[in-house]
Amino acid sequence: MNSSNAPRFDLLLHAYGRAADTPGHLDALAAEDPAARDAAVHHLNSAIVHQGTPWTATGPATEYVSAIIRRGAVADGATLVELLRFLGEVAESAAIGAEDDIESLARPAGRDIEAEVAAMLESDDMDAVDGDGEEDDDEDVAYLLYEDEVRADALFAHAVLGCRAALPGIVAAAAYAGTHPDERVRAEAAETLASATAALTADTPPH
C-alpha cells in the first residue's frame, strides 16, 4: 500500500470512523502470520462492510483484495475462502439502491461532498467543528460527518458507487480463484463470480 497512487484511506471512512488503519490490515492479508491474517479478515467483515452496509473505504479496499487474489499472493486456502466471501458481499452491496438515482445522491447540487469530507478529516482541530472542547476520536468525527443528512446520503451513495466500480475486479478475481486446487476455494469462487456477474448485468444506474 505504499504506491504513490494508492488511495488516501485516512480520507475515507469505514464503520468505525476514519479508515487510516485499513492499509495495515490489507498488507497483512498475504502475511505469514495467521493471527495478523485473521485480524485483517475480521477488519474487512466488521469495518469495511458492516452488516451489509458499505462505506467510502469499501470500494478501494475491495479493489486491493481483488488484486492480491489475481496475483496469487494469498497462499492460505482458508483466508482465500474468506476473501472471496467478502468480495461476494461487496457484489451484493453494489445492488443497493438499484431503483434510486445514486449518481444524483452522490453529487448534490451546490455541494462538493468530497471536498467537505476531506476538509473535516484533515482538520487539525476538530473542536472547531463540534465546539465541545474535547478531543474527538474517529467515531466522533464520523458522527459529525453524517450529522448532515444531505452529506450522509452522498457518502452512502459514494460507497455504493465504489462497490459498483469494483465489480470488474471481483469478477476477475473470482475467475482466477476458480482454478484453485482447493475445492473449497473453487466453490466460494463460483458463488462470488455469480453474485458479481449478476450485479454487473443488472439493470442499475451506470457508475
mmCIF file of C-alpha atoms in Angstrom:
data_model
loop_
_atom_site.group_PDB
_atom_site.id
_atom_site.type_symbol
_atom_site.label_atom_id
_atom_site.label_comp_id
_atom_site.label_asym_id
_atom_site.label_seq_id
_atom_site.Cartn_x
_atom_site.Cartn_y
_atom_site.Cartn_z
ATOM 1 C CA MET A 1 0.000 0.000 0.000
ATOM 2 C CA ASN A 2 2.994 2.311 -0.373
ATOM 3 C CA SER A 3 2.358 3.119 -4.039
ATOM 4 C CA SER A 4 2.167 6.796 -4.877
ATOM 5 C CA ASN A 5 -1.222 6.243 -6.484
ATOM 6 C CA ALA A 6 -2.654 4.340 -3.507
ATOM 7 C CA PRO A 7 -5.900 5.805 -2.134
ATOM 8 C CA ARG A 8 -5.795 8.112 0.884
ATOM 9 C CA PHE A 9 -7.516 5.820 3.358
ATOM 10 C CA ASP A 10 -7.161 8.489 6.040
ATOM 11 C CA LEU A 11 -9.693 10.490 3.997
ATOM 12 C CA LEU A 12 -12.064 7.540 3.709
ATOM 13 C CA LEU A 13 -14.492 6.062 6.209
ATOM 14 C CA HIS A 14 -15.377 2.621 7.476
ATOM 15 C CA ALA A 15 -17.944 1.580 10.068
ATOM 16 C CA TYR A 16 -15.848 2.814 12.980
ATOM 17 C CA GLY A 17 -14.637 6.145 11.623
ATOM 18 C CA ARG A 18 -11.535 7.031 9.638
ATOM 19 C CA ALA A 19 -10.093 4.171 7.617
ATOM 20 C CA ALA A 20 -6.486 5.104 8.400
ATOM 21 C CA ASP A 21 -5.968 1.657 9.957
ATOM 22 C CA THR A 22 -7.136 -0.182 6.841
ATOM 23 C CA PRO A 23 -3.856 -0.244 4.827
ATOM 24 C CA GLY A 24 -2.080 -2.126 7.597
ATOM 25 C CA HIS A 25 -4.800 -4.765 7.627
ATOM 26 C CA LEU A 26 -4.751 -5.053 3.836
ATOM 27 C CA ASP A 27 -0.992 -5.622 3.874
ATOM 28 C CA ALA A 28 -1.497 -8.379 6.469
ATOM 29 C CA LEU A 29 -3.850 -10.397 4.254
ATOM 30 C CA ALA A 30 -0.920 -12.037 2.473
ATOM 31 C CA ALA A 31 1.278 -12.260 5.580
ATOM 32 C CA GLU A 32 2.626 -15.499 7.002
ATOM 33 C CA ASP A 33 1.323 -14.638 10.492
ATOM 34 C CA PRO A 34 -2.087 -16.362 10.852
ATOM 35 C CA ALA A 35 -3.148 -14.041 13.684
ATOM 36 C CA ALA A 36 -2.471 -10.985 11.522
ATOM 37 C CA ARG A 37 -4.396 -12.544 8.629
ATOM 38 C CA ASP A 38 -7.349 -13.352 10.876
ATOM 39 C CA ALA A 39 -7.393 -9.798 12.256
ATOM 40 C CA ALA A 40 -7.285 -8.428 8.706
ATOM 41 C CA VAL A 41 -10.199 -10.602 7.586
ATOM 42 C CA HIS A 42 -12.149 -9.543 10.662
ATOM 43 C CA HIS A 43 -11.480 -5.904 9.757
ATOM 44 C CA LEU A 44 -12.931 -6.455 6.294
ATOM 45 C CA ASN A 45 -16.040 -8.156 7.651
ATOM 46 C CA SER A 46 -16.701 -5.748 10.504
ATOM 47 C CA ALA A 47 -15.387 -2.342 9.439
ATOM 48 C CA ILE A 48 -15.161 -2.331 5.636
ATOM 49 C CA VAL A 49 -18.577 -3.946 5.185
ATOM 50 C CA HIS A 50 -20.603 -3.781 8.375
ATOM 51 C CA GLN A 51 -23.767 -5.885 8.485
ATOM 52 C CA GLY A 52 -24.207 -5.467 4.748
ATOM 53 C CA THR A 53 -23.510 -1.725 4.725
ATOM 54 C CA PRO A 54 -20.661 -0.383 2.570
ATOM 55 C CA TRP A 55 -18.607 2.715 3.359
ATOM 56 C CA THR A 56 -16.405 5.002 1.315
ATOM 57 C CA ALA A 57 -13.390 2.781 2.092
ATOM 58 C CA THR A 58 -15.186 -0.329 0.799
ATOM 59 C CA GLY A 59 -14.501 0.181 -2.916
ATOM 60 C CA PRO A 60 -10.751 0.884 -2.647
ATOM 61 C CA ALA A 61 -10.269 -1.930 -0.125
ATOM 62 C CA THR A 62 -12.154 -4.313 -2.387
ATOM 63 C CA GLU A 63 -10.023 -3.411 -5.383
ATOM 64 C CA TYR A 64 -6.907 -4.200 -3.344
ATOM 65 C CA VAL A 65 -8.310 -7.561 -2.211
ATOM 66 C CA SER A 66 -9.245 -8.458 -5.793
ATOM 67 C CA ALA A 67 -5.764 -7.518 -6.985
ATOM 68 C CA ILE A 68 -3.886 -9.690 -4.486
ATOM 69 C CA ILE A 69 -6.119 -12.647 -5.324
ATOM 70 C CA ARG A 70 -5.429 -12.201 -9.038
ATOM 71 C CA ARG A 71 -1.685 -12.052 -8.307
ATOM 72 C CA GLY A 72 -1.866 -15.331 -6.401
ATOM 73 C CA ALA A 73 -0.490 -13.541 -3.330
ATOM 74 C CA VAL A 74 -2.803 -15.274 -0.829
ATOM 75 C CA ALA A 75 -1.318 -18.678 -0.141
ATOM 76 C CA ASP A 76 -3.580 -19.756 2.702
ATOM 77 C CA GLY A 77 -6.692 -21.513 1.396
ATOM 78 C CA ALA A 78 -8.901 -20.646 4.367
ATOM 79 C CA THR A 79 -8.008 -16.960 4.068
ATOM 80 C CA LEU A 80 -8.722 -17.067 0.349
ATOM 81 C CA VAL A 81 -12.174 -18.519 1.003
ATOM 82 C CA GLU A 82 -12.904 -15.696 3.460
ATOM 83 C CA LEU A 83 -11.708 -13.064 0.993
ATOM 84 C CA LEU A 84 -13.885 -14.453 -1.776
ATOM 85 C CA ARG A 85 -16.848 -14.442 0.593
ATOM 86 C CA PHE A 86 -16.096 -10.797 1.396
ATOM 87 C CA LEU A 87 -15.979 -9.966 -2.327
ATOM 88 C CA GLY A 88 -19.352 -11.653 -2.754
ATOM 89 C CA GLU A 89 -20.821 -9.452 -0.043
ATOM 90 C CA VAL A 90 -19.431 -6.362 -1.743
ATOM 91 C CA ALA A 91 -21.024 -7.506 -5.006
ATOM 92 C CA GLU A 92 -24.366 -7.732 -3.237
ATOM 93 C CA SER A 93 -23.843 -4.247 -1.798
ATOM 94 C CA ALA A 94 -23.393 -2.938 -5.341
ATOM 95 C CA ALA A 95 -27.081 -3.623 -5.956
ATOM 96 C CA ILE A 96 -28.230 -1.413 -3.077
ATOM 97 C CA GLY A 97 -30.364 1.466 -4.297
ATOM 98 C CA ALA A 98 -30.786 -0.009 -7.762
ATOM 99 C CA GLU A 99 -34.029 1.933 -8.186
ATOM 100 C CA ASP A 100 -32.584 5.200 -6.881
ATOM 101 C CA ASP A 101 -30.601 7.851 -8.699
ATOM 102 C CA ILE A 102 -27.383 7.087 -6.847
ATOM 103 C CA GLU A 103 -25.346 9.435 -9.040
ATOM 104 C CA SER A 104 -27.520 12.404 -8.048
ATOM 105 C CA LEU A 105 -27.394 11.461 -4.384
ATOM 106 C CA ALA A 106 -23.607 11.284 -4.569
ATOM 107 C CA ARG A 107 -23.329 14.740 -6.115
ATOM 108 C CA PRO A 108 -25.986 17.034 -4.617
ATOM 109 C CA ALA A 109 -26.418 20.370 -6.350
ATOM 110 C CA GLY A 110 -24.288 23.148 -4.935
ATOM 111 C CA ARG A 111 -22.203 20.832 -2.726
ATOM 112 C CA ASP A 112 -18.721 19.381 -3.156
ATOM 113 C CA ILE A 113 -19.074 16.493 -0.730
ATOM 114 C CA GLU A 114 -15.593 15.091 -1.296
ATOM 115 C CA ALA A 115 -14.028 18.460 -0.531
ATOM 116 C CA GLU A 116 -16.193 18.881 2.579
ATOM 117 C CA VAL A 117 -15.229 15.475 3.919
ATOM 118 C CA ALA A 118 -11.533 15.941 3.135
ATOM 119 C CA ALA A 119 -11.514 19.316 4.883
ATOM 120 C CA MET A 120 -13.112 17.860 8.006
ATOM 121 C CA LEU A 121 -10.883 14.798 8.119
ATOM 122 C CA GLU A 122 -7.724 16.821 7.507
ATOM 123 C CA SER A 123 -8.608 19.398 10.146
ATOM 124 C CA ASP A 124 -6.064 19.589 12.955
ATOM 125 C CA ASP A 125 -8.720 20.932 15.277
ATOM 126 C CA MET A 126 -11.990 19.056 15.082
ATOM 127 C CA ASP A 127 -13.104 21.046 18.132
ATOM 128 C CA ALA A 128 -13.646 23.863 15.680
ATOM 129 C CA VAL A 129 -16.292 21.660 14.096
ATOM 130 C CA ASP A 130 -18.219 20.480 17.130
ATOM 131 C CA GLY A 131 -17.179 23.055 19.711
ATOM 132 C CA ASP A 132 -17.386 20.635 22.650
ATOM 133 C CA GLY A 133 -13.898 21.464 23.875
ATOM 134 C CA GLU A 134 -12.857 17.815 23.868
ATOM 135 C CA GLU A 135 -10.556 15.929 21.547
ATOM 136 C CA ASP A 136 -12.540 13.857 19.050
ATOM 137 C CA ASP A 137 -11.810 10.258 18.183
ATOM 138 C CA ASP A 138 -12.556 8.678 14.827
ATOM 139 C CA GLU A 139 -16.122 7.718 15.705
ATOM 140 C CA ASP A 140 -16.843 11.303 16.826
ATOM 141 C CA VAL A 141 -15.538 12.601 13.503
ATOM 142 C CA ALA A 142 -17.699 10.117 11.602
ATOM 143 C CA TYR A 143 -20.731 11.201 13.623
ATOM 144 C CA LEU A 144 -20.104 14.811 12.672
ATOM 145 C CA LEU A 145 -19.787 13.894 9.008
ATOM 146 C CA TYR A 146 -23.077 12.007 8.998
ATOM 147 C CA GLU A 147 -24.920 14.654 11.030
ATOM 148 C CA ASP A 148 -25.758 16.496 7.798
ATOM 149 C CA GLU A 149 -28.497 14.481 6.044
ATOM 150 C CA VAL A 150 -27.507 15.512 2.520
ATOM 151 C CA ARG A 151 -23.856 14.689 3.193
ATOM 152 C CA ALA A 152 -24.831 11.386 4.803
ATOM 153 C CA ASP A 153 -26.859 10.381 1.740
ATOM 154 C CA ALA A 154 -23.988 11.419 -0.530
ATOM 155 C CA LEU A 155 -21.443 9.402 1.441
ATOM 156 C CA PHE A 156 -23.638 6.322 1.276
ATOM 157 C CA ALA A 157 -24.133 6.824 -2.457
ATOM 158 C CA HIS A 158 -20.363 7.162 -2.928
ATOM 159 C CA ALA A 159 -19.948 3.884 -1.033
ATOM 160 C CA VAL A 160 -22.395 2.059 -3.308
ATOM 161 C CA LEU A 161 -20.771 3.531 -6.417
ATOM 162 C CA GLY A 162 -17.405 2.339 -5.107
ATOM 163 C CA CYS A 163 -18.796 -1.194 -4.847
ATOM 164 C CA ARG A 164 -20.091 -0.977 -8.425
ATOM 165 C CA ALA A 165 -16.739 0.272 -9.695
ATOM 166 C CA ALA A 166 -15.054 -2.713 -8.018
ATOM 167 C CA LEU A 167 -17.253 -5.308 -9.758
ATOM 168 C CA PRO A 168 -14.983 -5.996 -12.776
ATOM 169 C CA GLY A 169 -12.084 -6.681 -10.431
ATOM 170 C CA ILE A 170 -14.259 -9.004 -8.342
ATOM 171 C CA VAL A 171 -15.243 -10.953 -11.463
ATOM 172 C CA ALA A 172 -11.597 -11.287 -12.479
ATOM 173 C CA ALA A 173 -10.512 -12.387 -9.001
ATOM 174 C CA ALA A 174 -13.283 -14.964 -8.729
ATOM 175 C CA ALA A 175 -12.478 -16.324 -12.186
ATOM 176 C CA TYR A 176 -8.807 -16.658 -11.227
ATOM 177 C CA ALA A 177 -9.676 -18.411 -7.959
ATOM 178 C CA GLY A 178 -11.975 -20.757 -9.847
ATOM 179 C CA THR A 179 -8.911 -22.700 -10.996
ATOM 180 C CA HIS A 180 -7.508 -23.139 -7.472
ATOM 181 C CA PRO A 181 -6.635 -26.723 -6.441
ATOM 182 C CA ASP A 182 -8.637 -26.402 -3.194
ATOM 183 C CA GLU A 183 -12.275 -27.423 -3.748
ATOM 184 C CA ARG A 184 -13.461 -25.030 -1.004
ATOM 185 C CA VAL A 185 -11.832 -22.114 -2.814
ATOM 186 C CA ARG A 186 -13.343 -23.118 -6.154
ATOM 187 C CA ALA A 187 -16.809 -23.408 -4.623
ATOM 188 C CA GLU A 188 -16.623 -19.984 -2.989
ATOM 189 C CA ALA A 189 -15.186 -18.504 -6.173
ATOM 190 C CA ALA A 190 -18.153 -19.823 -8.149
ATOM 191 C CA GLU A 191 -20.633 -18.182 -5.759
ATOM 192 C CA THR A 192 -18.743 -14.890 -5.795
ATOM 193 C CA LEU A 193 -18.491 -14.932 -9.579
ATOM 194 C CA ALA A 194 -22.240 -15.497 -9.866
ATOM 195 C CA SER A 195 -23.014 -12.619 -7.494
ATOM 196 C CA ALA A 196 -20.637 -10.203 -9.211
ATOM 197 C CA THR A 197 -21.779 -11.151 -12.710
ATOM 198 C CA ALA A 198 -25.406 -10.701 -11.727
ATOM 199 C CA ALA A 199 -24.614 -7.275 -10.243
ATOM 200 C CA LEU A 200 -22.743 -6.252 -13.381
ATOM 201 C CA THR A 201 -25.554 -7.248 -15.692
ATOM 202 C CA ALA A 202 -28.378 -5.924 -13.520
ATOM 203 C CA ASP A 203 -30.420 -3.013 -14.757
ATOM 204 C CA THR A 204 -28.828 -0.478 -12.405
ATOM 205 C CA PRO A 205 -27.779 3.132 -12.983
ATOM 206 C CA PRO A 206 -24.284 3.326 -14.545
ATOM 207 C CA HIS A 207 -21.410 4.243 -12.294
#
